[in-house]
Short mmCIF file of C-alpha atoms in Angstrom, two decimals:
data_model
loop_
_atom_site.label_atom_id
_atom_site.label_comp_id
_atom_site.label_asym_id
_atom_site.label_seq_id
_atom_site.Cartn_x
_atom_site.Cartn_y
_atom_site.Cartn_z
CA UNK A 1 0.19 -0.02 0.09
CA UNK A 2 1.05 3.59 -0.37
CA UNK A 3 1.51 5.41 2.81
CA UNK A 4 0.21 9.05 3.40
CA UNK A 5 2.86 11.76 3.24
CA UNK A 6 1.49 12.87 6.88
CA UNK A 7 -1.45 12.37 8.96
CA UNK A 8 -3.60 15.01 10.73
CA UNK A 9 -6.45 14.47 12.98
CA UNK A 10 -9.34 16.58 14.30
CA UNK A 11 -10.30 15.90 18.07
CA UNK A 12 -11.34 12.05 18.16
CA UNK A 13 -9.84 11.80 14.54
CA UNK A 14 -6.23 12.11 16.13
CA UNK A 15 -6.90 8.76 17.80
CA UNK A 16 -7.37 7.23 14.11
CA UNK A 17 -4.46 9.24 12.81
CA UNK A 18 -2.27 7.89 15.58
CA UNK A 19 -3.14 4.49 14.76
CA UNK A 20 -2.38 4.86 11.00
CA UNK A 21 0.89 6.60 11.86
CA UNK A 22 1.82 3.43 13.88
CA UNK A 23 2.04 5.37 17.11
CA UNK A 24 -0.92 3.48 18.80
CA UNK A 25 -1.68 -0.04 18.35
CA UNK A 26 -5.39 -0.82 17.31
CA UNK A 27 -5.89 -1.89 20.82
CA UNK A 28 -4.72 1.22 22.40
CA UNK A 29 -6.64 3.25 19.90
CA UNK A 30 -9.68 1.37 20.68
CA UNK A 31 -9.08 2.03 24.34
CA UNK A 32 -8.78 5.72 24.00
CA UNK A 33 -12.01 5.99 21.86
CA UNK A 34 -14.15 3.59 24.00
CA UNK A 35 -12.94 4.68 27.59
CA UNK A 36 -12.91 8.30 26.85
CA UNK A 37 -16.21 8.29 25.12
CA UNK A 38 -17.70 6.36 28.14
CA UNK A 39 -16.23 8.78 30.56
CA UNK A 40 -17.77 11.77 28.53
CA UNK A 41 -21.26 9.87 28.41
CA UNK A 42 -21.08 9.39 32.25
CA UNK A 43 -19.86 12.65 33.53
CA UNK A 44 -20.50 15.46 30.84
CA UNK A 45 -23.76 14.37 28.89
CA UNK A 46 -26.45 16.89 29.38
CA UNK A 47 -24.05 19.59 30.79
CA UNK A 48 -23.19 21.29 27.68
CA UNK A 49 -23.28 21.57 23.96
CA UNK A 50 -21.42 22.91 20.75
CA UNK A 51 -22.31 25.64 18.23
CA UNK A 52 -20.54 26.30 14.90
CA UNK A 53 -20.17 29.97 14.13
CA UNK A 54 -19.09 31.19 10.54
CA UNK A 55 -16.65 33.85 11.49
CA UNK A 56 -12.94 34.38 11.87
CA UNK A 57 -11.55 32.96 15.20
CA UNK A 58 -10.50 36.30 16.42
CA UNK A 59 -14.11 37.59 16.04
CA UNK A 60 -15.39 34.58 17.61
CA UNK A 61 -13.25 35.12 20.44
CA UNK A 62 -14.65 38.78 20.83
CA UNK A 63 -18.19 37.44 20.47
CA UNK A 64 -17.88 34.96 23.28
CA UNK A 65 -15.69 37.03 25.83
CA UNK A 66 -18.71 38.26 27.75
CA UNK A 67 -19.40 34.80 28.97
CA UNK A 68 -15.71 33.87 30.07
CA UNK A 69 -13.71 31.06 29.25
CA UNK A 70 -15.24 28.84 32.02
CA UNK A 71 -18.68 29.26 30.28
CA UNK A 72 -17.80 29.25 26.48
CA UNK A 73 -14.62 28.58 24.61
CA UNK A 74 -13.32 28.11 21.13
CA UNK A 75 -13.37 24.30 20.61
CA UNK A 76 -12.16 24.19 16.97
CA UNK A 77 -10.83 26.51 14.54
CA UNK A 78 -11.42 24.56 11.19
CA UNK A 79 -10.94 27.47 8.62
CA UNK A 80 -10.79 31.18 8.28
CA UNK A 81 -14.52 31.61 8.74
CA UNK A 82 -15.39 28.15 10.26
CA UNK A 83 -15.38 27.80 14.02
CA UNK A 84 -16.89 25.73 16.73
CA UNK A 85 -17.52 26.77 20.28
CA UNK A 86 -18.51 24.84 23.38
CA UNK A 87 -19.68 25.47 26.76
CA UNK A 88 -22.88 25.55 29.09
CA UNK A 89 -26.04 25.10 27.56
CA UNK A 90 -27.63 28.14 29.26
CA UNK A 91 -24.59 30.39 27.80
CA UNK A 92 -24.82 28.80 24.32
CA UNK A 93 -28.57 29.69 24.17
CA UNK A 94 -27.64 33.39 25.00
CA UNK A 95 -24.97 33.20 22.37
CA UNK A 96 -27.42 31.90 19.72
CA UNK A 97 -29.70 34.65 20.65
CA UNK A 98 -27.06 37.17 19.95
CA UNK A 99 -25.96 35.57 16.77
CA UNK A 100 -29.50 35.74 15.51
CA UNK A 101 -29.93 39.39 16.49
CA UNK A 102 -26.79 40.06 14.60
CA UNK A 103 -27.47 38.13 11.47
CA UNK A 104 -24.78 35.49 12.01
CA UNK A 105 -25.67 32.21 10.87
CA UNK A 106 -24.55 30.23 13.95
CA UNK A 107 -25.82 26.59 14.25
CA UNK A 108 -26.30 24.17 17.21
CA UNK A 109 -24.33 20.82 16.65
CA UNK A 110 -26.23 17.64 17.82
CA UNK A 111 -24.36 16.83 20.88
CA UNK A 112 -25.11 17.26 24.67
CA UNK A 113 -21.52 17.65 25.99
CA UNK A 114 -18.84 20.18 25.60
CA UNK A 115 -15.69 18.81 24.29
CA UNK A 116 -12.67 21.23 24.36
CA UNK A 117 -14.11 23.44 26.94
CA UNK A 118 -13.52 24.00 30.79
CA UNK A 119 -16.13 20.99 31.48
CA UNK A 120 -13.56 18.36 30.47
CA UNK A 121 -11.61 19.30 33.69
CA UNK A 122 -14.17 17.10 35.32
CA UNK A 123 -12.68 14.03 33.62
CA UNK A 124 -9.00 14.98 34.34
CA UNK A 125 -8.50 12.41 37.26
CA UNK A 126 -10.64 9.53 35.59
CA UNK A 127 -8.97 9.78 32.37
CA UNK A 128 -5.40 9.66 34.02
CA UNK A 129 -6.27 6.46 35.47
CA UNK A 130 -8.20 5.08 32.44
CA UNK A 131 -5.61 5.93 29.94
CA UNK A 132 -2.45 5.11 31.89
CA UNK A 133 -1.84 1.84 30.17
CA UNK A 134 -1.59 3.42 26.67
CA UNK A 135 1.83 2.94 25.25
CA UNK A 136 2.80 4.88 22.13
CA UNK A 137 5.55 3.91 19.87
CA UNK A 138 7.76 6.08 17.40
CA UNK A 139 5.71 7.44 14.43
CA UNK A 140 6.18 5.47 11.10
CA UNK A 141 4.25 8.22 9.13
CA UNK A 142 4.64 11.92 10.05
CA UNK A 143 2.01 13.24 12.24
CA UNK A 144 1.20 16.86 12.82
CA UNK A 145 -0.51 17.51 16.04
CA UNK A 146 -3.72 19.80 15.84
CA UNK A 147 -3.17 20.28 19.79
CA UNK A 148 0.39 21.57 19.64
CA UNK A 149 0.68 22.55 16.21
CA UNK A 150 4.11 20.63 16.11
CA UNK A 151 5.25 17.29 14.34
CA UNK A 152 5.39 14.57 16.87
CA UNK A 153 7.97 11.90 17.61
CA UNK A 154 5.43 9.44 18.82
CA UNK A 155 5.99 8.45 22.37
CA UNK A 156 4.51 11.91 23.65
CA UNK A 157 1.03 10.69 22.45
CA UNK A 158 0.32 9.05 25.98
CA UNK A 159 -2.63 9.07 28.24
CA UNK A 160 -1.89 12.48 29.16
CA UNK A 161 -2.04 13.64 25.60
CA UNK A 162 -5.29 12.21 24.95
CA UNK A 163 -6.76 14.24 27.83
CA UNK A 164 -5.21 17.73 26.34
CA UNK A 165 -6.73 16.41 22.94
CA UNK A 166 -10.12 16.61 24.47
CA UNK A 167 -9.37 19.73 26.52
CA UNK A 168 -7.62 22.13 24.09
CA UNK A 169 -8.76 23.84 21.21
CA UNK A 170 -8.44 21.72 17.72
CA UNK A 171 -6.09 24.02 15.66
CA UNK A 172 -6.86 22.72 12.42
CA UNK A 173 -6.57 25.75 10.37
CA UNK A 174 -3.01 26.28 11.56
CA UNK A 175 -2.10 22.74 10.91
CA UNK A 176 -3.48 22.98 7.26
CA UNK A 177 -1.32 26.11 6.73
CA UNK A 178 1.69 24.52 8.14
CA UNK A 179 1.19 21.66 5.65
CA UNK A 180 0.74 24.22 2.81
CA UNK A 181 3.81 25.99 4.00
CA UNK A 182 5.72 22.70 3.79
CA UNK A 183 4.63 21.90 0.38
CA UNK A 184 1.78 19.45 0.92
CA UNK A 185 -0.92 19.81 -2.05
CA UNK A 186 -3.41 16.92 -1.45
CA UNK A 187 -5.74 16.77 1.56
CA UNK A 188 -8.03 13.63 1.92
CA UNK A 189 -10.45 13.62 4.48
CA UNK A 190 -11.20 9.87 5.53
CA UNK A 191 -14.54 10.20 6.98
CA UNK A 192 -18.13 8.91 6.77
CA UNK A 193 -18.86 12.39 5.21
CA UNK A 194 -16.65 15.38 4.48
CA UNK A 195 -17.32 17.89 7.13
CA UNK A 196 -13.96 19.52 7.33
CA UNK A 197 -13.21 19.98 3.70
CA UNK A 198 -14.79 23.41 3.59
CA UNK A 199 -12.71 24.66 6.35
CA UNK A 200 -9.72 23.30 4.69
CA UNK A 201 -10.59 24.52 1.39
CA UNK A 202 -11.27 27.76 2.88
CA UNK A 203 -7.79 27.89 4.46
CA UNK A 204 -6.00 26.78 0.99
CA UNK A 205 -7.86 29.86 -0.72
CA UNK A 206 -6.95 32.23 1.97
CA UNK A 207 -3.19 31.16 1.86
CA UNK A 208 -3.27 31.86 -1.92
CA UNK A 209 -2.21 28.05 -2.70
CA UNK A 210 -3.36 25.46 -5.12
CA UNK A 211 -4.07 22.22 -3.46
CA UNK A 212 -6.67 19.53 -3.79
CA UNK A 213 -9.20 19.03 -1.09
CA UNK A 214 -10.85 15.63 -1.27
CA UNK A 215 -13.36 13.16 0.71
CA UNK A 216 -13.51 9.53 0.86
CA UNK A 217 -17.21 8.43 1.53
CA UNK A 218 -20.47 10.60 1.84
CA UNK A 219 -23.65 10.46 3.61
CA UNK A 220 -25.68 7.85 2.32
CA UNK A 221 -22.97 6.69 0.03
CA UNK A 222 -20.75 4.30 2.28
CA UNK A 223 -19.93 1.64 -0.29
CA UNK A 224 -16.99 0.84 -2.55
CA UNK A 225 -18.56 2.55 -5.58
CA UNK A 226 -18.14 5.94 -3.85
CA UNK A 227 -14.81 5.09 -2.39
CA UNK A 228 -13.58 4.12 -6.05
CA UNK A 229 -15.17 7.58 -7.28
CA UNK A 230 -13.09 9.36 -4.60
CA UNK A 231 -10.00 7.45 -5.81
CA UNK A 232 -10.71 8.60 -9.37
CA UNK A 233 -11.08 12.28 -8.20
CA UNK A 234 -7.64 11.93 -6.42
CA UNK A 235 -6.19 10.50 -9.62
CA UNK A 236 -7.15 13.30 -11.92
CA UNK A 237 -5.76 15.71 -9.19
CA UNK A 238 -2.54 14.02 -9.87
CA UNK A 239 -2.51 11.36 -6.88
CA UNK A 240 -0.95 7.93 -7.91
CA UNK A 241 -3.36 5.35 -7.39
CA UNK A 242 -2.72 1.53 -7.23
CA UNK A 243 -5.28 0.50 -9.86
CA UNK A 244 -4.04 -3.16 -9.87
CA UNK A 245 -5.24 -3.52 -6.30
CA UNK A 246 -8.54 -1.74 -7.00
CA UNK A 247 -9.17 -4.17 -10.06
CA UNK A 248 -7.68 -7.29 -8.50
CA UNK A 249 -9.71 -10.38 -9.12
CA UNK A 250 -12.41 -8.50 -11.26
CA UNK A 251 -10.80 -9.47 -14.71
CA UNK A 252 -10.61 -5.80 -15.82
CA UNK A 253 -7.43 -4.51 -17.31
#
């Protein structure tokens, strides 16, 4: 198979990226996903929420300042005008009302917990215990962290890292700019539906660069036909595809 030139993950997506990079075993990656999700469901469910705000991060930080970091914070910066905030239910309701008044098309995200907010502190001790057995290894594929903004060696992605990954802002826009600056020109979002591609494409355009931004599957199209179509899209944008593997056993030439 062809290895990616680098991997980047968004929030829980960093767990998958670490597995692809060879940093986490499949068992350790599953441990982080399952035990962390269970802890979130047991402690944070019902306490908070998340809202997408189509404004630049600096403007969003001004907008949420009246509530304070402990009530609403920036959860993710996905692109130049693609930001997600998280926090207390009541505070988010007030923020949505302000956005509606000002003609800002903010939208509630369908979750009942506040990842990447002060509420995650409630899980600090529990996650330290649950994730202590995680034993990361050296990266085999370059891994750019959306938590720190730096390339990682691998062993630093221990249980403590996976708490910070849930607590801190996801800096996808910065990671995308770093990759563009280092000559990366193809971004493939591996997911059930491309939700981050819009932010990545915005960042590419804002940086004045040429790059292909592609998905893998789409909502309602989770089969091989869709995946092959995405491979075709990548191929026409200059990505080398192993067609022999695609057509193996079909008799096609």
